[in-house]
Amino acid sequence: MKILVTGGAGFIGSHLVRRLVVQGGHEVVNLDALKYSGNPANVKDLEGKASYRFVHGDIADQPLVERLLREHRIEGVINAAAETHVDRSILDPGSFARTDVVGTGVLIEESRRAGVLRFLQVSTDEVYGSVETGSSTEDDQLAPRSPYSASKAGGDLLALSYWTTFRFPVVVTRGSNTYGPNQYPEKFIPLFVTNAIDDQPLPLYGDGRQRRDWLAVEDHCAAIEHVFLQGEPGHVYNVGGGNERENITVAEQMLAYLNKPRNLIRFVHDRPGHDRRYAVDCGKVRQLGWKPTVPFDVGLRATVEWYRTNESWWRKIKSGEFRAYYEEMYGKRLLDAGGK
Ligand code: TYD
């Protein structure tokens, strides 16, 4: 199949593109705007393959998207392009509305007009909002609480409206917190691992007892591919790893793997509107034939090992734009918590 993957130089996108090209035998056009977290190094190994093409551009660029879809006779589209970090959505909400809502709108409208046969929107379990007990099913009402999750909910619902209104064959995945190699070190796991390697403090928000369900990136990509090929049009599929953990437990586990002391953890001022817990019921996607395969202990250890042995990948990032972001996000928090 000829597939346009957007955001394919990002974390999940790059793993997905590799899977589709190398294992799936698909032809992939990778459209990525290469903003701060899009990184050509993530897909360097695919360069030169006949079934792979990289295009630098934005999903909100209507003439470009229109041209690409027709020029490459694209049959399927997977939208993995997004602004994804909750903390950045608090600093700059506008870019989230632009990419996650408006960008999705441009991409799906052009896909419909070009007669694309299949469109998958990569969404998130965060659209359900904070779930104190139990787990969200696909029919639950959406209750996003951050500019990030609200923007993702906008793109998610917009995509679904194309099935209701136009019978355009859309499927949506709502994945849980994803971890693995190549994740930009603003996110919890890579930030903590790379800080710990450098004996820097680990800024744990609030009481550290928030809970997330961790999903290995390879399992997440397998689910996206499976739903893309097998999912029923107009349907949503929750995707979770089945590894619900408190943040503090994950932080302690990473420190143990690195042989670093627990006193690197600093309890810092909480994130505004911090969602306490996410949890999804994955019965529907299991019914479709997907299940997670990576035990959390195995996946986390391998991820820690990847960051330990790929320092050049993340040191380049952490010495660039990231420094100003880190100072803005954590400078005062760490001072207030008793020193950097
Ligand atoms: P994150 O990776 O930002 O994902 P999300 O907020 O989308 O779930 O954060 C995962 C959890 O870790 C979340 O509860 C917030 C917490 N966290 C910290 O305690 N400190 C940090 O510096 C970061 C980035 C996250």
Coordinates of C-alpha atoms and ligand atoms in Angstrom, one line a residue:
M1 CA 0.0 0.0 0.0
K2 CA 1.1 3.6 -0.6
I3 CA 0.9 5.3 2.7
L4 CA 1.5 8.9 3.7
V5 CA 2.7 9.0 7.3
T6 CA 2.9 12.5 8.9
G7 CA 5.2 13.3 11.7
G8 CA 7.4 10.4 10.7
A9 CA 10.6 12.0 12.0
G10 CA 9.2 12.2 15.5
F11 CA 9.2 9.6 18.2
I12 CA 6.2 7.3 17.5
G13 CA 6.2 8.4 13.8
S14 CA 9.7 7.2 13.1
H15 CA 9.2 3.8 14.7
L16 CA 6.0 3.5 12.7
V17 CA 7.5 4.4 9.4
R18 CA 10.3 1.9 9.9
R19 CA 7.8 -0.8 10.8
L20 CA 5.7 -0.1 7.7
V21 CA 8.6 0.0 5.3
V22 CA 10.9 -2.7 6.7
Q23 CA 8.4 -5.2 8.1
G24 CA 5.2 -4.3 6.3
G25 CA 6.6 -3.9 2.8
H26 CA 4.6 -0.8 2.3
E27 CA 5.7 2.3 0.3
V28 CA 5.8 5.3 2.6
V29 CA 6.0 9.0 2.1
N30 CA 7.1 10.6 5.3
L31 CA 5.9 14.2 5.7
D32 CA 7.4 16.0 8.6
A33 CA 7.7 19.7 9.5
L34 CA 11.0 19.1 11.4
K35 CA 10.0 21.4 14.2
Y36 CA 11.8 21.1 17.5
S37 CA 11.1 17.4 18.1
G38 CA 11.2 16.1 14.5
N39 CA 14.7 14.7 14.0
P40 CA 16.1 13.5 10.7
A41 CA 18.5 11.2 12.6
N42 CA 15.5 9.2 13.7
V43 CA 14.9 7.9 10.1
K44 CA 18.4 8.1 8.8
D45 CA 18.7 4.4 8.3
L46 CA 15.7 4.5 5.8
E47 CA 17.4 7.0 3.4
G48 CA 18.0 5.5 0.0
K49 CA 15.4 2.8 0.2
A50 CA 13.3 2.7 -2.9
S51 CA 10.0 2.4 -1.0
Y52 CA 10.7 5.4 1.3
R53 CA 10.6 9.1 0.6
F54 CA 11.0 12.0 3.0
V55 CA 9.3 15.3 2.4
H56 CA 9.9 18.4 4.6
G57 CA 6.6 20.2 5.2
D58 CA 3.6 21.0 7.3
I59 CA 0.3 19.1 7.4
A60 CA -1.4 22.5 7.5
D61 CA 0.1 23.5 4.1
Q62 CA -2.9 22.8 1.9
P63 CA -1.2 23.1 -1.5
L64 CA 1.6 20.9 -0.5
V65 CA -0.6 18.2 1.0
E66 CA -2.9 18.3 -2.1
R67 CA 0.1 17.9 -4.4
L68 CA 1.7 15.1 -2.4
L69 CA -1.4 13.0 -2.2
R70 CA -2.0 13.2 -6.0
E71 CA 1.7 13.0 -7.1
H72 CA 2.4 9.8 -5.1
R73 CA -1.1 8.3 -5.6
I74 CA -1.5 7.9 -1.9
E75 CA -3.9 5.2 -0.8
G76 CA -3.7 5.5 3.0
V77 CA -2.9 8.3 5.4
I78 CA -1.7 7.9 9.0
N79 CA -1.6 11.2 10.9
A80 CA 1.1 11.0 13.5
A81 CA 2.1 14.7 13.3
A82 CA 1.3 16.6 16.4
E83 CA 2.4 18.9 19.1
T84 CA 2.5 16.5 22.0
H85 CA 3.9 17.8 25.2
V86 CA 1.4 18.9 27.9
D87 CA 3.9 21.3 29.6
R88 CA 4.6 23.1 26.2
S89 CA 0.9 23.4 25.7
I90 CA 0.8 25.5 28.9
L91 CA 3.6 27.7 27.6
D92 CA 2.3 28.0 24.0
P93 CA -1.3 26.8 23.5
G94 CA -1.6 28.4 20.1
S95 CA 0.7 26.0 18.3
F96 CA -1.3 23.1 19.6
A97 CA -4.6 24.4 18.2
R98 CA -2.8 25.1 14.9
T99 CA -1.2 21.7 14.3
D100 CA -3.5 19.3 16.2
V101 CA -6.8 20.9 15.1
V102 CA -6.2 23.0 12.0
G103 CA -3.5 20.8 10.6
T104 CA -5.6 17.7 11.0
G105 CA -8.4 19.5 9.4
V106 CA -6.4 20.3 6.3
L107 CA -4.9 16.8 6.0
I108 CA -8.2 15.0 6.3
E109 CA -10.1 17.3 3.9
E110 CA -7.4 16.9 1.3
S111 CA -7.3 13.2 1.9
R112 CA -11.1 13.0 1.3
R113 CA -10.9 15.1 -1.8
A114 CA -8.0 12.9 -3.2
G115 CA -10.1 9.8 -2.6
V116 CA -7.8 8.2 -0.1
L117 CA -9.0 4.8 0.9
R118 CA -8.1 4.8 4.6
F119 CA -7.2 7.5 7.2
L120 CA -5.9 6.8 10.7
Q121 CA -5.8 9.5 13.2
V122 CA -3.3 8.9 16.0
S123 CA -5.1 10.3 19.1
T124 CA -4.4 9.8 22.8
D125 CA -6.0 8.4 26.0
E126 CA -5.6 12.0 27.4
V127 CA -8.8 13.0 25.6
Y128 CA -10.8 11.2 28.3
G129 CA -9.3 13.5 30.9
S130 CA -8.3 12.4 34.4
V131 CA -9.9 9.1 35.3
E132 CA -9.9 8.5 39.1
T133 CA -11.1 4.9 39.1
G134 CA -11.9 2.3 36.5
S135 CA -10.9 2.6 32.8
S136 CA -12.2 4.6 29.8
T137 CA -14.1 2.8 27.1
E138 CA -14.3 4.2 23.5
D139 CA -17.8 5.4 24.1
D140 CA -17.0 7.5 27.2
Q141 CA -17.5 11.2 27.0
L142 CA -14.3 13.2 26.2
A143 CA -13.2 15.5 29.0
P144 CA -9.8 16.9 28.0
R145 CA -8.2 19.3 30.6
S146 CA -5.0 20.7 29.0
P147 CA -4.6 22.7 25.8
Y148 CA -2.7 19.6 24.5
S149 CA -5.4 17.1 25.2
A150 CA -8.2 19.5 24.2
S151 CA -6.5 20.1 20.8
K152 CA -6.0 16.4 20.3
A153 CA -9.7 15.8 21.2
G154 CA -10.5 18.4 18.5
G155 CA -8.5 16.6 15.8
D156 CA -9.9 13.2 17.0
L157 CA -13.6 14.4 16.8
L158 CA -13.0 16.2 13.5
A159 CA -11.6 12.9 12.0
L160 CA -14.6 11.0 13.3
S161 CA -17.0 13.5 11.8
Y162 CA -15.7 12.7 8.4
W163 CA -17.1 9.2 8.8
T164 CA -20.4 10.4 10.0
T165 CA -20.8 13.1 7.4
F166 CA -19.0 11.9 4.3
R167 CA -18.6 8.1 5.0
F168 CA -14.8 8.8 4.6
P169 CA -13.2 5.7 6.1
V170 CA -11.5 7.0 9.2
V171 CA -10.2 5.0 12.2
V172 CA -8.8 6.5 15.4
T173 CA -6.4 5.1 18.0
R174 CA -6.3 6.5 21.5
G175 CA -2.9 5.3 22.8
S176 CA -1.6 5.5 26.3
N177 CA 1.8 7.0 27.5
T178 CA 4.4 5.7 25.1
Y179 CA 8.1 5.1 25.9
G180 CA 11.1 3.8 24.1
P181 CA 14.2 4.9 22.1
N182 CA 14.2 8.2 20.3
Q183 CA 11.7 10.0 22.5
Y184 CA 12.5 13.7 22.9
P185 CA 13.9 14.2 26.3
E186 CA 11.2 16.6 27.5
K187 CA 9.0 13.7 28.3
F188 CA 9.1 12.0 31.7
I189 CA 11.1 8.8 31.0
P190 CA 13.8 10.2 28.7
L191 CA 14.1 13.4 30.8
F192 CA 14.6 11.5 34.0
V193 CA 17.0 8.9 32.4
T194 CA 19.2 11.5 30.8
N195 CA 19.2 13.8 33.9
A196 CA 20.2 10.8 36.1
I197 CA 23.0 9.8 33.7
D198 CA 24.4 13.4 34.3
D199 CA 23.7 13.2 38.1
Q200 CA 21.2 16.0 37.6
P201 CA 18.1 16.3 39.8
L202 CA 14.9 14.5 38.6
P203 CA 12.0 17.1 38.9
L204 CA 9.0 15.0 40.1
Y205 CA 5.8 17.0 40.0
G206 CA 3.6 17.3 43.0
D207 CA 3.5 14.1 45.2
G208 CA 4.7 11.9 42.4
R209 CA 1.7 9.6 42.9
Q210 CA 0.1 10.3 39.5
R211 CA -0.5 7.2 37.5
R212 CA 0.1 6.4 33.8
D213 CA -0.3 3.3 31.8
W214 CA 3.0 2.7 29.9
L215 CA 3.0 1.4 26.4
A216 CA 6.2 0.3 24.6
V217 CA 6.6 2.2 21.3
E218 CA 6.9 -1.1 19.3
D219 CA 3.6 -2.3 20.7
H220 CA 2.0 1.1 20.0
C221 CA 3.1 1.0 16.4
A222 CA 1.9 -2.5 15.9
A223 CA -1.5 -1.4 17.2
I224 CA -1.6 1.5 14.8
E225 CA -0.7 -0.7 11.8
H226 CA -3.2 -3.3 12.9
V227 CA -6.1 -0.8 13.3
F228 CA -5.1 0.9 10.1
L229 CA -5.4 -2.3 8.1
Q230 CA -8.2 -4.1 10.1
G231 CA -10.1 -1.5 12.0
E232 CA -13.8 -0.8 11.2
P233 CA -14.3 2.6 9.6
G234 CA -15.7 5.2 11.9
H235 CA -14.5 3.3 15.0
V236 CA -12.1 4.3 17.8
Y237 CA -9.7 1.9 19.4
N238 CA -8.1 2.4 22.8
V239 CA -4.5 1.1 23.0
G240 CA -2.9 0.7 26.4
G241 CA 0.2 -1.2 27.6
G242 CA -1.5 -2.7 30.7
N243 CA 1.4 -1.3 32.8
E244 CA -0.2 1.2 35.2
R245 CA 2.5 2.7 37.6
E246 CA 2.9 5.7 39.8
N247 CA 5.5 8.2 38.5
I248 CA 7.6 7.8 41.6
T249 CA 7.8 4.1 41.2
V250 CA 9.0 4.5 37.6
A251 CA 11.5 7.1 38.7
E252 CA 12.9 4.8 41.3
Q253 CA 13.1 1.9 38.9
M254 CA 15.1 4.0 36.3
L255 CA 17.5 5.1 39.1
A256 CA 18.0 1.5 40.1
Y257 CA 18.8 0.4 36.5
L258 CA 21.4 3.2 36.3
N259 CA 22.8 2.6 39.8
K260 CA 22.1 6.2 40.8
P261 CA 20.9 7.3 44.2
R262 CA 17.3 8.0 45.1
N263 CA 18.1 11.4 46.4
L264 CA 18.4 12.7 42.8
I265 CA 14.6 12.9 43.0
R266 CA 13.3 16.4 43.7
F267 CA 9.6 17.0 44.5
V268 CA 8.8 20.2 42.6
H269 CA 5.7 22.4 42.1
D270 CA 3.0 20.5 40.3
R271 CA 2.0 21.0 36.7
P272 CA -1.2 23.2 36.6
G273 CA -4.3 21.1 36.0
H274 CA -2.1 17.9 36.3
D275 CA -4.2 14.9 35.3
R276 CA -4.0 12.4 38.2
R277 CA -4.5 9.2 36.2
Y278 CA -5.3 7.8 32.7
A279 CA -6.5 4.3 32.2
V280 CA -8.1 2.7 29.1
D281 CA -10.1 -0.4 28.5
C282 CA -8.5 -2.2 25.6
G283 CA -11.1 -4.9 25.1
K284 CA -12.0 -3.6 21.6
V285 CA -8.6 -3.6 20.1
R286 CA -7.8 -7.0 21.7
Q287 CA -11.0 -8.3 20.0
L288 CA -9.5 -7.0 16.7
G289 CA -6.4 -9.1 17.3
W290 CA -3.8 -6.9 18.9
K291 CA -2.3 -7.2 22.3
P292 CA 0.8 -5.7 24.0
T293 CA 3.9 -7.9 24.0
V294 CA 6.6 -6.0 25.9
P295 CA 6.6 -6.4 29.7
F296 CA 7.3 -3.1 31.3
D297 CA 10.4 -4.1 33.2
V298 CA 12.0 -5.4 30.0
G299 CA 11.0 -2.4 27.9
L300 CA 12.0 0.1 30.5
R301 CA 15.4 -1.5 31.1
A302 CA 16.0 -1.6 27.3
T303 CA 15.0 2.0 27.0
V304 CA 17.3 3.1 29.8
E305 CA 20.1 1.1 28.1
W306 CA 19.3 2.8 24.7
Y307 CA 19.8 6.3 26.3
R308 CA 22.9 5.1 28.1
T309 CA 24.5 3.9 24.8
N310 CA 23.2 6.7 22.5
E311 CA 24.4 9.7 24.3
S312 CA 25.3 11.6 21.1
W313 CA 21.6 11.4 20.1
W314 CA 20.3 13.2 23.2
R315 CA 23.2 15.4 24.1
K316 CA 22.8 17.2 20.8
I317 CA 19.2 17.9 21.6
K318 CA 19.8 18.9 25.2
S319 CA 22.5 21.3 24.3
G320 CA 20.3 23.2 21.8
E321 CA 16.8 24.8 22.0
F322 CA 16.1 22.5 24.9
R323 CA 18.2 24.5 27.3
A324 CA 16.0 27.6 27.3
Y325 CA 12.9 25.4 27.6
Y326 CA 14.4 23.5 30.5
E327 CA 15.3 26.7 32.3
E328 CA 11.8 28.2 31.8
M329 CA 10.1 25.0 32.9
Y330 CA 12.3 23.9 35.7
G331 CA 14.7 26.7 36.8
K332 CA 12.5 28.2 39.5
R333 CA 10.9 24.9 40.4
L334 CA 14.2 23.3 41.2
L335 CA 15.5 26.4 43.1
D336 CA 12.3 26.4 45.2
A337 CA 12.8 22.6 45.8
G338 CA 16.1 23.2 47.4
G339 CA 18.7 23.8 44.7
K340 CA 19.6 22.6 41.2
Ligands
TYD1 P1 4.7 13.2 30.4 O1 5.8 12.4 29.9 O2 4.8 14.7 30.2 O3 3.3 12.7 29.8 P2 1.8 13.1 30.1 O4 1.8 14.3 31.0 O5 1.3 13.4 28.8 O6 1.2 11.9 30.7 O7 4.5 13.0 32.0 C1 4.2 11.7 32.5 C2 4.0 11.9 34.0 O8 5.2 12.3 34.6 C3 2.9 13.0 34.3 O9 2.2 12.6 35.4 C4 3.8 14.2 34.6 C5 5.0 13.6 35.3 N1 6.2 14.4 35.1 C6 7.0 14.8 36.2 O10 6.7 14.5 37.3 N2 8.1 15.6 36.0 C7 8.5 16.0 34.7 O11 9.5 16.7 34.6 C8 7.7 15.5 33.6 C9 8.1 15.9 32.2 C10 6.6 14.7 33.8

